[in-house]
Coordinates of C-alpha atoms in Angstrom, one line a residue:
Chain A
M1 CA 98.6 133.8 109.5
D2 CA 101.7 135.8 110.0
E3 CA 104.5 134.7 107.8
I4 CA 107.4 132.2 108.7
R5 CA 110.6 133.4 107.0
R6 CA 113.8 131.7 106.4
V7 CA 116.8 134.0 106.9
K8 CA 119.5 131.6 105.9
R9 CA 120.2 128.1 104.8
E10 CA 123.5 126.5 105.7
L11 CA 124.8 123.1 104.2
V12 CA 125.9 120.9 107.0
H13 CA 126.6 117.6 105.3
R14 CA 126.5 116.5 101.6
G15 CA 125.3 112.8 101.6
K16 CA 125.1 110.1 98.8
I17 CA 121.3 110.7 98.1
V18 CA 120.3 113.5 100.4
N19 CA 121.9 116.7 101.9
F20 CA 121.6 118.1 105.4
Y21 CA 121.0 121.8 106.0
E22 CA 120.3 124.1 109.0
D23 CA 117.7 126.4 108.1
Y24 CA 117.7 129.8 110.2
M25 CA 114.1 130.8 110.8
A26 CA 112.4 134.0 111.9
L27 CA 109.0 133.0 113.4
P28 CA 105.9 135.1 113.5
N29 CA 106.1 135.5 117.3
G30 CA 109.5 137.3 116.7
N31 CA 111.6 134.4 117.9
T32 CA 114.2 132.7 115.8
A33 CA 114.9 129.0 115.4
V34 CA 117.3 126.5 113.5
W35 CA 115.3 123.8 111.8
D36 CA 116.5 120.7 110.0
F37 CA 116.2 120.5 106.1
I38 CA 116.9 117.4 104.1
E39 CA 117.3 117.8 100.4
H40 CA 116.4 115.1 98.1
K41 CA 116.3 115.4 94.3
G42 CA 113.0 113.8 93.6
A43 CA 111.7 110.4 92.6
A44 CA 109.1 108.5 90.8
A45 CA 106.9 105.4 91.4
V46 CA 104.7 103.2 89.4
V47 CA 101.6 101.0 90.2
P48 CA 102.2 98.3 87.5
V49 CA 98.8 96.6 86.5
T50 CA 99.0 93.3 84.5
E51 CA 96.4 92.3 82.0
E52 CA 94.7 90.0 84.7
G53 CA 94.6 93.1 87.0
K54 CA 97.5 92.0 89.3
I55 CA 100.1 94.3 90.7
L56 CA 103.8 93.9 90.2
M57 CA 105.6 94.6 93.5
V58 CA 109.2 94.7 94.6
R59 CA 110.6 93.1 97.7
Q60 CA 113.9 94.4 99.0
Y61 CA 116.0 94.8 102.2
R62 CA 115.8 98.3 103.5
N63 CA 118.6 99.2 105.7
A64 CA 116.8 102.2 107.2
L65 CA 114.2 99.8 108.6
E66 CA 116.4 96.8 109.0
R67 CA 113.8 94.6 107.4
Y68 CA 112.4 93.6 104.0
T69 CA 109.6 95.6 102.6
L70 CA 107.0 95.1 99.8
E71 CA 106.7 98.2 97.7
I72 CA 105.6 99.5 94.3
P73 CA 108.6 99.9 91.9
A74 CA 110.2 103.3 92.5
G75 CA 113.4 105.2 92.2
A76 CA 115.2 108.6 92.3
V77 CA 115.4 110.9 89.2
N78 CA 118.8 111.0 87.5
D79 CA 119.0 114.9 88.2
V80 CA 116.4 117.4 89.4
E81 CA 115.6 118.3 85.6
E82 CA 114.5 114.6 84.7
P83 CA 110.7 114.6 84.2
K84 CA 109.0 112.4 86.7
E85 CA 107.2 110.4 83.9
K86 CA 110.4 109.5 82.3
C87 CA 111.9 108.4 85.6
A88 CA 108.7 106.3 86.3
A89 CA 109.1 104.4 83.0
R90 CA 112.9 103.9 83.6
E91 CA 112.5 102.7 87.1
L92 CA 109.7 100.1 86.1
E93 CA 111.7 98.8 83.4
E94 CA 115.0 98.7 85.5
E95 CA 113.3 97.0 88.5
T96 CA 110.6 94.7 87.1
G97 CA 111.9 94.0 83.5
Y98 CA 108.7 95.4 81.9
K99 CA 108.1 98.4 79.7
A100 CA 104.8 100.4 80.1
G101 CA 102.7 100.6 77.0
K102 CA 100.6 103.1 78.7
L103 CA 101.7 105.4 81.6
E104 CA 99.1 107.5 83.4
W105 CA 99.6 110.1 86.3
L106 CA 98.0 109.0 89.4
M107 CA 99.1 111.4 92.3
N108 CA 102.0 113.3 93.7
V109 CA 103.4 112.9 97.3
N110 CA 105.6 114.7 99.5
T111 CA 107.0 112.0 101.8
T112 CA 108.2 113.9 104.9
V113 CA 106.9 117.5 104.7
A114 CA 108.2 118.5 108.2
F115 CA 111.9 118.4 107.1
C116 CA 112.5 117.1 103.5
N117 CA 111.5 118.2 100.1
E118 CA 111.3 114.8 98.7
F119 CA 108.6 114.7 95.9
I120 CA 107.4 111.7 94.1
G121 CA 105.3 111.4 91.0
I122 CA 103.4 108.2 90.9
Y123 CA 102.0 106.7 87.7
V124 CA 99.8 103.7 86.8
A125 CA 101.4 101.5 84.2
R126 CA 99.4 99.2 81.9
D127 CA 99.9 97.3 78.7
L128 CA 103.0 95.9 80.2
I129 CA 105.6 94.7 77.5
P130 CA 108.5 92.3 78.7
A131 CA 111.8 94.0 78.4
R132 CA 115.0 93.6 80.4
Q133 CA 115.4 94.0 84.2
H134 CA 118.7 95.9 84.9
L135 CA 119.3 96.9 88.6
D136 CA 121.7 99.5 89.8
E137 CA 125.0 98.1 91.1
D138 CA 123.8 98.4 94.7
E139 CA 120.2 97.5 94.3
F140 CA 119.1 93.9 95.1
L141 CA 115.3 93.0 94.9
N142 CA 112.7 90.4 93.9
V143 CA 109.7 91.0 91.7
E144 CA 106.3 89.7 92.9
E145 CA 102.9 89.6 91.4
H146 CA 100.0 90.3 93.9
G147 CA 96.0 90.8 93.7
L148 CA 95.0 94.3 94.7
D149 CA 92.7 93.2 97.4
E150 CA 95.5 91.0 99.0
L151 CA 97.7 94.1 99.0
L152 CA 95.0 96.3 100.6
S153 CA 94.7 93.7 103.4
M154 CA 98.5 93.8 103.8
I155 CA 98.0 97.6 104.4
Y156 CA 95.3 97.2 107.0
D157 CA 97.3 94.4 108.7
G158 CA 100.4 96.5 109.1
K159 CA 102.4 94.4 106.7
I160 CA 102.8 97.0 104.1
T161 CA 104.0 100.2 105.7
D162 CA 105.7 102.3 102.9
A163 CA 103.8 105.5 102.6
K164 CA 104.1 105.9 98.7
T165 CA 103.0 102.3 98.3
S166 CA 99.9 102.6 100.7
A167 CA 99.0 105.9 99.2
A168 CA 99.3 104.7 95.5
L169 CA 97.5 101.4 96.0
L170 CA 94.7 103.0 97.8
A171 CA 94.4 105.8 95.3
Y172 CA 94.4 103.3 92.5
R173 CA 91.6 101.3 94.4
V174 CA 89.4 104.4 94.9
K175 CA 89.9 105.7 91.5
Y176 CA 89.6 102.7 89.3
R177 CA 87.4 100.4 91.4
Chain B
M1 CA 118.2 86.9 98.1
D2 CA 121.7 87.2 99.6
E3 CA 121.9 89.4 102.8
I4 CA 122.8 93.0 102.6
R5 CA 124.8 93.7 105.9
R6 CA 125.6 96.8 107.8
V7 CA 129.2 96.8 108.9
K8 CA 129.4 100.3 110.8
R9 CA 127.2 103.3 111.4
E10 CA 128.9 106.6 112.0
L11 CA 127.0 109.6 113.3
V12 CA 127.8 112.6 111.0
H13 CA 125.4 115.4 112.4
R14 CA 123.0 115.6 115.3
G15 CA 120.0 117.8 114.1
K16 CA 117.1 119.3 116.0
I17 CA 114.6 116.6 115.0
V18 CA 116.6 114.2 112.7
N19 CA 120.2 112.8 113.0
F20 CA 122.4 112.0 110.0
Y21 CA 124.5 108.9 109.9
E22 CA 126.8 107.1 107.3
D23 CA 126.1 103.4 107.0
Y24 CA 128.9 101.3 105.8
M25 CA 127.4 98.4 103.8
A26 CA 128.6 95.1 102.7
L27 CA 126.7 94.1 99.6
P28 CA 125.8 90.7 98.4
N29 CA 127.9 91.1 95.2
G30 CA 131.0 91.5 97.4
N31 CA 131.3 95.3 97.1
T32 CA 131.0 97.8 99.9
A33 CA 129.2 101.1 99.8
V34 CA 128.3 104.1 102.1
W35 CA 124.7 104.7 102.5
D36 CA 122.7 107.7 104.1
F37 CA 120.7 107.2 107.1
I38 CA 118.5 109.7 108.7
E39 CA 117.2 108.8 112.3
H40 CA 113.9 110.0 113.5
K41 CA 112.2 109.2 116.6
G42 CA 108.8 108.4 115.2
A43 CA 105.4 110.2 115.2
A44 CA 101.6 109.9 115.1
A45 CA 98.9 111.2 113.0
V46 CA 95.1 111.4 113.4
V47 CA 92.1 111.4 110.9
P48 CA 89.7 113.4 113.3
V49 CA 86.1 112.8 112.2
T50 CA 83.2 115.2 113.4
E51 CA 79.7 114.1 114.3
E52 CA 78.6 115.3 110.8
G53 CA 81.4 113.1 109.2
K54 CA 83.7 116.0 108.3
I55 CA 87.4 115.7 108.7
L56 CA 89.4 118.3 110.8
M57 CA 92.6 119.3 108.8
V58 CA 95.5 121.8 109.7
R59 CA 97.0 124.2 107.1
Q60 CA 100.4 125.4 107.9
Y61 CA 103.6 126.7 106.3
R62 CA 106.1 124.0 105.5
N63 CA 109.5 125.3 105.2
A64 CA 110.8 122.2 103.5
L65 CA 108.4 122.8 100.7
E66 CA 108.3 126.6 100.8
R67 CA 104.5 126.7 100.8
Y68 CA 101.4 125.9 102.8
T69 CA 99.9 122.4 103.1
L70 CA 96.7 120.9 104.2
E71 CA 97.4 117.9 106.3
I72 CA 95.8 115.7 109.0
P73 CA 97.0 116.6 112.6
A74 CA 100.3 115.0 113.4
G75 CA 103.5 115.2 115.4
A76 CA 106.5 113.6 116.8
V77 CA 106.7 111.5 119.8
N78 CA 108.1 113.1 122.9
D79 CA 110.6 110.3 123.0
V80 CA 111.1 106.9 121.4
E81 CA 109.3 105.2 124.3
E82 CA 106.1 107.1 124.1
P83 CA 103.2 104.8 122.6
K84 CA 102.0 106.1 119.4
E85 CA 98.4 106.3 120.5
K86 CA 99.2 108.5 123.4
C87 CA 101.1 110.8 121.0
A88 CA 98.1 110.8 118.6
A89 CA 95.7 111.8 121.4
R90 CA 98.1 114.6 122.5
E91 CA 98.7 116.0 119.0
L92 CA 95.2 115.9 118.2
E93 CA 94.3 118.0 121.2
E94 CA 97.2 120.4 120.8
E95 CA 96.7 121.0 117.3
T96 CA 92.8 121.3 117.0
G97 CA 91.7 121.9 120.4
Y98 CA 89.6 118.5 120.5
K99 CA 89.9 115.4 122.6
A100 CA 89.2 112.1 121.1
G101 CA 86.3 110.3 122.8
K102 CA 87.3 107.2 120.7
L103 CA 90.6 106.6 119.1
E104 CA 91.0 103.6 116.8
W105 CA 94.2 102.3 115.0
L106 CA 94.0 102.9 111.1
M107 CA 97.4 102.0 109.8
N108 CA 101.2 102.4 110.0
V109 CA 103.4 104.2 107.6
N110 CA 107.1 104.5 107.0
T111 CA 107.5 107.8 105.2
T112 CA 111.0 107.4 103.4
V113 CA 112.1 103.8 103.5
A114 CA 115.1 104.5 101.3
F115 CA 117.1 106.4 103.8
C116 CA 115.1 107.3 107.0
N117 CA 113.5 105.2 109.8
E118 CA 110.6 107.6 110.4
F119 CA 107.5 105.5 111.4
I120 CA 104.1 107.1 112.0
G121 CA 101.0 105.4 113.7
I122 CA 97.9 106.7 112.2
Y123 CA 94.5 106.6 114.1
V124 CA 90.8 107.5 113.5
A125 CA 89.5 109.9 116.1
R126 CA 85.7 110.1 116.8
D127 CA 83.4 111.5 119.4
L128 CA 85.3 114.6 119.5
I129 CA 85.1 116.8 122.7
P130 CA 86.1 120.4 122.8
A131 CA 89.2 121.1 124.8
R132 CA 91.9 123.6 124.4
Q133 CA 94.5 124.1 121.5
H134 CA 98.0 124.7 122.7
L135 CA 100.6 124.7 119.9
D136 CA 104.4 124.3 120.4
E137 CA 106.3 127.4 120.6
D138 CA 107.4 127.2 116.9
E139 CA 104.3 125.8 115.5
F140 CA 101.6 128.0 113.7
L141 CA 98.7 126.5 111.9
N142 CA 94.9 126.9 111.3
V143 CA 92.4 124.3 111.8
E144 CA 89.9 123.6 108.8
E145 CA 86.9 121.3 108.5
H146 CA 86.5 119.6 105.1
G147 CA 84.1 116.9 103.5
L148 CA 85.9 113.6 102.8
D149 CA 85.0 113.7 99.0
E150 CA 86.4 117.2 98.7
L151 CA 89.6 116.1 100.3
L152 CA 90.0 113.1 98.1
S153 CA 89.5 115.3 95.0
M154 CA 92.2 117.5 96.3
I155 CA 94.5 114.4 96.2
Y156 CA 93.6 113.5 92.6
D157 CA 94.0 117.3 91.8
G158 CA 97.6 117.4 93.2
K159 CA 96.5 120.0 95.9
I160 CA 97.1 117.5 98.8
T161 CA 100.5 115.9 98.5
D162 CA 101.6 115.0 102.0
A163 CA 101.9 111.2 101.9
K164 CA 100.8 110.4 105.4
T165 CA 97.7 112.5 104.8
S166 CA 96.7 110.9 101.4
A167 CA 97.5 107.3 102.7
A168 CA 95.3 108.0 105.8
L169 CA 92.4 109.7 104.1
L170 CA 92.2 107.0 101.5
A171 CA 92.6 104.2 103.9
Y172 CA 89.7 105.8 106.0
R173 CA 87.5 106.0 102.8
V174 CA 88.2 102.3 101.7
K175 CA 87.8 101.0 105.2
Y176 CA 84.6 102.9 106.3
R177 CA 82.7 103.8 103.1

């Protein structure tokens, strides 16, 4: 394959959690094009497994979808330098009120490769230790405990649609069962 | 849970494939906040399974990640009204040069629920019939055939990171094997 080459990147808008750029591209066929690029600082997510093998999930209103979703706990890094594992441990505790006795890397996902660099490190948390839930000021969610088979059914029923959540639950299922 | 309510949505920038909005939110604690919203028109993706049980994958340069990725065939709808199944059939043929004799819904994913409404309908394609590859003007990719176990290993090795691809391959594995 010939190379696609970026000639220039121009900031169009700095948002609260993502920034919008226009990328000026030189294409292998000699043409030029302007492509969208959304910059995200990265995130981590956790599959928290209880002693009974249940999964802790969070239910929250998602403005982008205009509905409630059921997701694994997750959140953005504090800054691009923050290790994903540290972010995962922090988000688990903040959102669910449990610390992870053991945190094991499961997979990495890029959520939207066509236009965004968002990267999520996903971990499995076990040996959960009760701690204190402390949500961000603009974060409102409920914690729920579900069986893995029930959650997998919800993926195939179209009730769970969050990509990181489906990828993580299925990856956990294939790896550990 | 109290309701989170959007008071106003303001267009900040119209991009090539996504649009950037500022959403003015009224939060349950009485505060107001401005949240990012990225509008995407939707997409479809396909797990194309050959007669020998191999999966057709596409390798392409992703500017947002600054590297090549291995993904299932996928692409955006022509407009928001286009049925996802029609889009899936079209993208399969355009990207791989095969028509689907049989196309079956597998799952839906929302790629980035925190800030974007992108929605991908994912299908399994079987009874593949040779047709003609015809890529978009600014699309450059190679088609590869891989075994499912090899692809699953690449997910757990961190070599496949595209969220829709990992979710789809794992969902196919759990449902059909």
